mmCIF file of C-alpha atoms in Angstrom:
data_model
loop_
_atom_site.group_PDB
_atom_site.id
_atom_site.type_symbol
_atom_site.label_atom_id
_atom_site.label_comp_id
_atom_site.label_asym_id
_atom_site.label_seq_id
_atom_site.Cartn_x
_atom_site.Cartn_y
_atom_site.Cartn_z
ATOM 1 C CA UNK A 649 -10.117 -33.862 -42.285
ATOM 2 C CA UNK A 650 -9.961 -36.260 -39.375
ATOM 3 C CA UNK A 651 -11.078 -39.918 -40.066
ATOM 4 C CA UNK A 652 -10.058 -39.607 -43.637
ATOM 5 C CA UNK A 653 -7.491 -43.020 -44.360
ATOM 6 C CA UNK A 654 -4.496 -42.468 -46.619
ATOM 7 C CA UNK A 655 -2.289 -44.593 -47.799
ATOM 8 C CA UNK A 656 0.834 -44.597 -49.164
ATOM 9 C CA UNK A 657 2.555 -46.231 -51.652
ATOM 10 C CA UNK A 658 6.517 -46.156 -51.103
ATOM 11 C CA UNK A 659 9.316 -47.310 -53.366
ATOM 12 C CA UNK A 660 12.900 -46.124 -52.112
ATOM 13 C CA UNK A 661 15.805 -48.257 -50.785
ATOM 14 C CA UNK A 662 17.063 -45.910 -48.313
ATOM 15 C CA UNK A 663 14.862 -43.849 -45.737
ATOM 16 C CA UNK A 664 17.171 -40.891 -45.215
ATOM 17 C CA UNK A 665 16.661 -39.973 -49.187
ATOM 18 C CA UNK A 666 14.843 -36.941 -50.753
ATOM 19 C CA UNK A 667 11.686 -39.666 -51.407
ATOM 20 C CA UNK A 668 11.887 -41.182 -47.394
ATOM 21 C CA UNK A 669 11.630 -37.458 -46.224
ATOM 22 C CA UNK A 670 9.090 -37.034 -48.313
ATOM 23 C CA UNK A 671 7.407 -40.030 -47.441
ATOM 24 C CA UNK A 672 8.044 -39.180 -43.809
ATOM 25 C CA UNK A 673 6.667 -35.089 -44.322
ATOM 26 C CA UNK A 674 3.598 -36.791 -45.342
ATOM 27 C CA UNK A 675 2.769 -39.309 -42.574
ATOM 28 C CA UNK A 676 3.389 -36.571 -40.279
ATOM 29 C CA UNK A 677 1.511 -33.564 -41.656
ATOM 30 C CA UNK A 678 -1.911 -35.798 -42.838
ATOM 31 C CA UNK A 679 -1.724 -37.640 -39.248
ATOM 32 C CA UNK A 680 -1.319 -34.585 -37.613
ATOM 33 C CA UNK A 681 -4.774 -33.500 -39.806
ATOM 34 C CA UNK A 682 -6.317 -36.920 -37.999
ATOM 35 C CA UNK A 683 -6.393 -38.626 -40.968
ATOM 36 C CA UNK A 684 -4.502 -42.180 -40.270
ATOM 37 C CA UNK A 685 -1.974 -42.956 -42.756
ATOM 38 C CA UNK A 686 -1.024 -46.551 -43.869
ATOM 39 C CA UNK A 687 1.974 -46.900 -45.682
ATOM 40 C CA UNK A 688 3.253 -49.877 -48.213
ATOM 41 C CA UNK A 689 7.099 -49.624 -47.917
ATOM 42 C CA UNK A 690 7.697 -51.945 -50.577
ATOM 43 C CA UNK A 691 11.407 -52.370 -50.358
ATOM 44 C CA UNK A 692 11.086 -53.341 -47.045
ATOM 45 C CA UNK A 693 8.267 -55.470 -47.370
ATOM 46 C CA UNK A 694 10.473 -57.204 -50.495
ATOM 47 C CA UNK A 695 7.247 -56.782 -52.711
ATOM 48 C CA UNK A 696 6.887 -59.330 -55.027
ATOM 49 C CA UNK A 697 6.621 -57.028 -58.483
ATOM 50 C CA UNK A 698 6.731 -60.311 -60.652
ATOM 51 C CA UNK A 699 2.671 -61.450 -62.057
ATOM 52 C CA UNK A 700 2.897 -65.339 -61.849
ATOM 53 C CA UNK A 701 1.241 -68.411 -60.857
ATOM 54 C CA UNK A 702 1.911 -67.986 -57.123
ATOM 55 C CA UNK A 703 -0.890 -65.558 -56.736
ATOM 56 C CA UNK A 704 -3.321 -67.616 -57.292
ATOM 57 C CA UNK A 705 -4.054 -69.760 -54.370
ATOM 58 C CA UNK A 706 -5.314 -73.502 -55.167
ATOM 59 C CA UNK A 707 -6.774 -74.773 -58.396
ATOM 60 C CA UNK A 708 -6.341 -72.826 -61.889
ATOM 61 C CA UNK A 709 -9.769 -71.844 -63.656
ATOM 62 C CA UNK A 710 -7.806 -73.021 -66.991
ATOM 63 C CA UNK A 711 -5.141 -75.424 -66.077
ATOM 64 C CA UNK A 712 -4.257 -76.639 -69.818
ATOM 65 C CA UNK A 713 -3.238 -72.706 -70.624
ATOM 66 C CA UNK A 714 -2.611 -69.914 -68.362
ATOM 67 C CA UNK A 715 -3.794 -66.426 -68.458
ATOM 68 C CA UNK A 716 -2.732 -63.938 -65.637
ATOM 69 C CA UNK A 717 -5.459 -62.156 -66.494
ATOM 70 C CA UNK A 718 -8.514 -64.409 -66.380
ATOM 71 C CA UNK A 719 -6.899 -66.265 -63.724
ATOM 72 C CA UNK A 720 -6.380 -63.851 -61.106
ATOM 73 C CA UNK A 721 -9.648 -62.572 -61.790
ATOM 74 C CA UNK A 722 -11.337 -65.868 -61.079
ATOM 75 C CA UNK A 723 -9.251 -66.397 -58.265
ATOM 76 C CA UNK A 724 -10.598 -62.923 -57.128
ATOM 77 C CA UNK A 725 -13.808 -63.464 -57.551
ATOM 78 C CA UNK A 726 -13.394 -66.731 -54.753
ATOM 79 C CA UNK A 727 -11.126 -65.355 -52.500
ATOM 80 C CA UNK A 728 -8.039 -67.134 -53.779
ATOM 81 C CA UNK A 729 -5.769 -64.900 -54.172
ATOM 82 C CA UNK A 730 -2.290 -64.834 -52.841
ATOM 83 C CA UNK A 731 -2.493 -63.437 -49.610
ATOM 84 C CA UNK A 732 -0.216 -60.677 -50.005
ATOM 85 C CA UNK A 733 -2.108 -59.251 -52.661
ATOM 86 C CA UNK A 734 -5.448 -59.758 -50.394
ATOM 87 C CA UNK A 735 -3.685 -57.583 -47.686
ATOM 88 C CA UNK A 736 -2.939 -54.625 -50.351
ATOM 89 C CA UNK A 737 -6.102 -54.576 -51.739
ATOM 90 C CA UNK A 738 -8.115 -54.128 -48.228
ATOM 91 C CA UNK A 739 -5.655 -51.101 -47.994
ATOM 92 C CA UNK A 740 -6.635 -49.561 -51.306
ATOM 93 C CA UNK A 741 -10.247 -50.690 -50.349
ATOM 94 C CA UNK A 742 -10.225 -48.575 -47.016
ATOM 95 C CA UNK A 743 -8.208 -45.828 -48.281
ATOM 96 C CA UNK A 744 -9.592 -42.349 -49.519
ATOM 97 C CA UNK A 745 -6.956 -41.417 -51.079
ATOM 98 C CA UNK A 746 -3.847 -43.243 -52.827
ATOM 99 C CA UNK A 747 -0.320 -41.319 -52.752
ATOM 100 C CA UNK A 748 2.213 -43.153 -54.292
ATOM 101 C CA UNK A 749 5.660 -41.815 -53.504
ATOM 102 C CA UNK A 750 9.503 -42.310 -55.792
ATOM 103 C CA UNK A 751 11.814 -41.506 -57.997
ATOM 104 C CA UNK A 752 10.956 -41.793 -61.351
ATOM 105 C CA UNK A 753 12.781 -44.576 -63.277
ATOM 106 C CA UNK A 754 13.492 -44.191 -67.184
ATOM 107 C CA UNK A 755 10.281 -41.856 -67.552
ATOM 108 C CA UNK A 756 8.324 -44.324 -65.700
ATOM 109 C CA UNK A 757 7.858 -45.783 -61.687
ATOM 110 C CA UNK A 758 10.193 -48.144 -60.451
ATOM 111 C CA UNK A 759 9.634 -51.903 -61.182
ATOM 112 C CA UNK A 760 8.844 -52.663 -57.716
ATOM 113 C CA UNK A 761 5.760 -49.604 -57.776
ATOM 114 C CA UNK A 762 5.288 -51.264 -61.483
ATOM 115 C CA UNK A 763 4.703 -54.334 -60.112
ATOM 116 C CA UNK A 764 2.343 -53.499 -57.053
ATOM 117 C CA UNK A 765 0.322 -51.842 -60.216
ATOM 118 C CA UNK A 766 0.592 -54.998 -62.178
ATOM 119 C CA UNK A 767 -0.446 -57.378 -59.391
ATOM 120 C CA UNK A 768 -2.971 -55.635 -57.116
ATOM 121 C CA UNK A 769 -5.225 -53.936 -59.264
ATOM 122 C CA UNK A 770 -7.011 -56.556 -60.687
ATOM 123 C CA UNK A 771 -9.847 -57.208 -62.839
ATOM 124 C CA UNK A 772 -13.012 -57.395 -60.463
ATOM 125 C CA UNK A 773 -11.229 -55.436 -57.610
ATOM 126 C CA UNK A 774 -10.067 -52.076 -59.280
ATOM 127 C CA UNK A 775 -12.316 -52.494 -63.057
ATOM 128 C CA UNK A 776 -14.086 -54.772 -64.913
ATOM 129 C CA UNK A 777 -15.109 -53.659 -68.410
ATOM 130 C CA UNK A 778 -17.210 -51.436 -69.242
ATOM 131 C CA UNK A 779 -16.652 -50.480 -65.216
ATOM 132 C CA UNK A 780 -13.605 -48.407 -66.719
ATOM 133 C CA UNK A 781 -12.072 -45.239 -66.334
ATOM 134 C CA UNK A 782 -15.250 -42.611 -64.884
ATOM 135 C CA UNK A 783 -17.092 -45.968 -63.916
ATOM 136 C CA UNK A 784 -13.741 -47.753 -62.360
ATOM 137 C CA UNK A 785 -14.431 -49.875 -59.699
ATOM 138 C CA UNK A 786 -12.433 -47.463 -57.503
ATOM 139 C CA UNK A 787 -14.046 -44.198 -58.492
ATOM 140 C CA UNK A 788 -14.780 -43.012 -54.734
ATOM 141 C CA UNK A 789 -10.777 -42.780 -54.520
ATOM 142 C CA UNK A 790 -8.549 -39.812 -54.916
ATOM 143 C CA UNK A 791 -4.655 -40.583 -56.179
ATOM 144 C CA UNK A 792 -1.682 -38.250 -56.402
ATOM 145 C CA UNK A 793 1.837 -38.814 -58.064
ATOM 146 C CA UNK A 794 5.069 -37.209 -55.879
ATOM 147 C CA UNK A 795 8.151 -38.346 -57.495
ATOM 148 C CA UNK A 796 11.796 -36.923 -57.723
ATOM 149 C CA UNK A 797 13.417 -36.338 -60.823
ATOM 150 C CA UNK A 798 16.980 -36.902 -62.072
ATOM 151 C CA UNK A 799 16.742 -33.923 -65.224
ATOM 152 C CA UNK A 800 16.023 -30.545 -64.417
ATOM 153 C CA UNK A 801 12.465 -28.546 -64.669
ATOM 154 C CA UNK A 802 13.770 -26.969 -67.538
ATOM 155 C CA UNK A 803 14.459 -30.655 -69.426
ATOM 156 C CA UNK A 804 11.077 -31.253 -68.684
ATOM 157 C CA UNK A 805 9.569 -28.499 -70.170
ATOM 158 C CA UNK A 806 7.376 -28.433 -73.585
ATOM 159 C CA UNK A 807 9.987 -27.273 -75.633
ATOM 160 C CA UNK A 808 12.787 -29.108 -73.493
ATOM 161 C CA UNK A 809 15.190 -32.017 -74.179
ATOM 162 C CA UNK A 810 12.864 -34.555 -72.181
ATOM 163 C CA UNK A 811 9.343 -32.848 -73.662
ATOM 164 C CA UNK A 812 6.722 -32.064 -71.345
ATOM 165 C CA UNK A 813 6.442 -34.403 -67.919
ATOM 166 C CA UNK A 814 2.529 -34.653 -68.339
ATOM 167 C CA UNK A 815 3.579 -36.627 -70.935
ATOM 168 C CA UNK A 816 5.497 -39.620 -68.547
ATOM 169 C CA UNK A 817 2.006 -38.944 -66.503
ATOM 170 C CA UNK A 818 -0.371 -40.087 -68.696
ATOM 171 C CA UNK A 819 0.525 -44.026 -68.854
ATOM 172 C CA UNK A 820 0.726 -43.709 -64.925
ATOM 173 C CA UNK A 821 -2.191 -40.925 -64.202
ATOM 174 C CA UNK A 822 -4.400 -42.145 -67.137
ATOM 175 C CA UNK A 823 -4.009 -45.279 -68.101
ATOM 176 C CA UNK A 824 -3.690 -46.910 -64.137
ATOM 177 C CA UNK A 825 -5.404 -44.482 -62.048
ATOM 178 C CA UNK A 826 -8.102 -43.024 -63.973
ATOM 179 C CA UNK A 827 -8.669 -46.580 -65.719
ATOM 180 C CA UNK A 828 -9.434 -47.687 -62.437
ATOM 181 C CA UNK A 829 -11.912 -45.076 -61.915
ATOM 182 C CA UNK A 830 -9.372 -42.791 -59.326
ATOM 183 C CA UNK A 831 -9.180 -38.922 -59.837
ATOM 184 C CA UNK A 832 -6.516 -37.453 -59.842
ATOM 185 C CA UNK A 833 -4.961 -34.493 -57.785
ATOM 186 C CA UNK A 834 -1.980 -32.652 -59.664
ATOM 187 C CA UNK A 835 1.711 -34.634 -59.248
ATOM 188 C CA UNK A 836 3.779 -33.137 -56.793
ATOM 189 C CA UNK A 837 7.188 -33.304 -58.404
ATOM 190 C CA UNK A 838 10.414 -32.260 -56.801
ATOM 191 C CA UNK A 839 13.082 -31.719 -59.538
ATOM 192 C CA UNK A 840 16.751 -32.959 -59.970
ATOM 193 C CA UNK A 841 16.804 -32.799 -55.667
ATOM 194 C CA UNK A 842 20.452 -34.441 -56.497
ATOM 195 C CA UNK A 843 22.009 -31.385 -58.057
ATOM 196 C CA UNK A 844 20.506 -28.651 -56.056
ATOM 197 C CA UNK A 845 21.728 -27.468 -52.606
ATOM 198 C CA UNK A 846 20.772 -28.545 -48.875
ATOM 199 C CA UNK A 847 18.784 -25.426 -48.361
ATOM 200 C CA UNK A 848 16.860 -26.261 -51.940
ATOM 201 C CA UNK A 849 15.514 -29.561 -50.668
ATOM 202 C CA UNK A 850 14.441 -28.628 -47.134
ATOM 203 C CA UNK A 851 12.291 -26.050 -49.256
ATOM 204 C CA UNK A 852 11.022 -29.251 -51.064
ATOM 205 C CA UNK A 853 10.239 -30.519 -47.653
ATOM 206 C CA UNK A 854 8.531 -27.540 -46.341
ATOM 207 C CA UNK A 855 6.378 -26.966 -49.895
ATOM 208 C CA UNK A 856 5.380 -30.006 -49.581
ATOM 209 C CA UNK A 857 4.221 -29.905 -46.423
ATOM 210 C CA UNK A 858 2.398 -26.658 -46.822
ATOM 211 C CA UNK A 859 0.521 -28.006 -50.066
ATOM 212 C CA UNK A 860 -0.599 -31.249 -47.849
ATOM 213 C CA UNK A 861 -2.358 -28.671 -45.041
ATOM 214 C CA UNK A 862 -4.972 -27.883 -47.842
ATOM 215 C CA UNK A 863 -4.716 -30.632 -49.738
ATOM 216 C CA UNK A 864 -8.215 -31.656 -49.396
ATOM 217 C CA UNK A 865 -9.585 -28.811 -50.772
ATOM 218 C CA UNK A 866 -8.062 -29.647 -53.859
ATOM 219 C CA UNK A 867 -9.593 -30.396 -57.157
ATOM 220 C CA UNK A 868 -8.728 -33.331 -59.205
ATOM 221 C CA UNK A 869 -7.176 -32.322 -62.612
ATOM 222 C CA UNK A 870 -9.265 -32.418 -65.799
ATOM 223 C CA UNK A 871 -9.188 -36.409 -66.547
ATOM 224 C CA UNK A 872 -8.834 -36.167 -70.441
ATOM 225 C CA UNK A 873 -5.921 -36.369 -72.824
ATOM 226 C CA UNK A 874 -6.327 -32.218 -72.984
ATOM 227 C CA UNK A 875 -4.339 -31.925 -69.865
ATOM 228 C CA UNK A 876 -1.863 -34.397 -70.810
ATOM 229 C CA UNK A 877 -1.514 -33.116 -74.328
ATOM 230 C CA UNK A 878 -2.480 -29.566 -75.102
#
C-alpha cells in the first residue's frame, strides 16, 4: 500500500546477477505499489562487517576492558555511535518492512549481511532484555529472507543430502529477526539459479514479482521452533 517504506538489505558483488535482478524486481514492483524503497547495497557502500572499537565515537564506558557489547550499547544510549551505523539504524527505524536480499554462503548470509547483523542491531536499538523476541524493540517490523541457492530443492529437502532449509533459517529468521521482535513473512528462495536454464530464472523473476503484488496481505509464519523443526 502506498506510503508503506521498505528497505532493502543487499549483499551481491555484481548487479547483473540472479540476486541484483532480484534486488532490482523488487524496487520496481513495491515502488510501483507507492511504497518507497531504500536500499543498503553493501558492497558498494564497502560495509564495514567487522564489530570493533571504531564504532564507538569518543570515550569508552569501560576503558581498562572492552566489551562490544556493553559498549556499543552505552554509546547508543548517548548518541555515540559510529555514524555509519547511526545512518542504518534510522533506515531500519523508518522502515515497515526489512527484505534482506543474497546468496546464501555455507548455510548461512554472507559476512558482509553477517556483519550489518552484528553491528547495527544493537542492544537498546533492536532489544534489550527481557524486550526480546515477541517484545523486541522492533516488533512493529515485518522481515523476509530471498536468497539464491547453490544445491538443488531436492538437496534441501527433509530427507535430502543438505536436510531441510528451515533449518539454515532458524539462526537467521529466529534467532536475529524474531529476537529482535520482527515477524516474519515466508523466505522467498530461488534454487541452484546457476544450473538451471535462461528461461528458468526469468520465471524466478516473474514469481517473484507476482508474490510481491500481494505481498502485504501476507501472514507472518508461525514464530516457534514448530515451523523450523516439525
Amino acid at each position: 500500500p502506498p506510503g508503506r517504506k521498505v528497505l532493502i538489505v543487499y549483499a551481491h558483488q555484481e548487479p547483473k546477477s540472479l540476486n541484483g535482478s532480484l534486488k532490482r524486481v523488487a524496487v520496481e514492483e513495491l515502488s510501483k505499489q507507492g511504497c518507497s524503497v531504500t536500499v543498503s547495497d553493501l558492497y558498494a557502500m564497502q560495509f564495514e562487517p567487522r564489530a570493533t572499537r571504531n564504532d564507538i565515537v569518543g570515550c569508552l564506558h569501560n576503558s581498562e576492558e572492552f566489551n562490544y557489547g556493553v559498549e556499543t550499547w552505552e554509546a547508543y544510549k548517548r548518541g555515540g555511535l559510529s555514524s555509519d551505523l547511526i545512518e542504518e539504524q534510522k533506515k531500519v527505524q523508518e522502515a515497515d518492512l526489512l527484505i534482506f536480499q543474497f546468496p546464501l554462503y555455507w548455510f548461512s548470509m554472507p559476512a558482509i549481511m553477517k556483519g550489518w547483523m552484528d553491528r547495527v542491531l544493537v542492544q537498546g536499538f533492536a532489544h534489550e532484555f527481557p524486550n526480546c523476541y515477541d517484545s523486541g524493540l522492533l516488533k512493529n517490523k515485518l522481515a523476509l529472507f530471498s536468497f539464491t541457492t547453490g544445491g538443488s530443492r531436492e538437496m534441501y529437502a527433509k530427507g535430502g543430502i543438505s536436510g531441510d532449509i528451515r533449518y539454515l533459517l532458524w539462526p537467521m529468521q529466529h534467532g536475529i529477526m524474531h529476537f529482535c521482535g520482527v515477524r516474519v513473512l515466508a523466505p522467498h528462495i530461488c534454487f541452484a539459479p546457476e544450473y538451471v536454464s535462461e528461461e528458468k530464472r526469468k520465471e524466478m523473476l516473474i514469481a517473484w514479482a507476482q508474490r510481491l503484488k500481494t505481498l502485504w496481505k501476507e501472514e507472518p509464519i508461525n514464530c516457534s521452533p514448530e515451523w523450523y523443526f516439525k
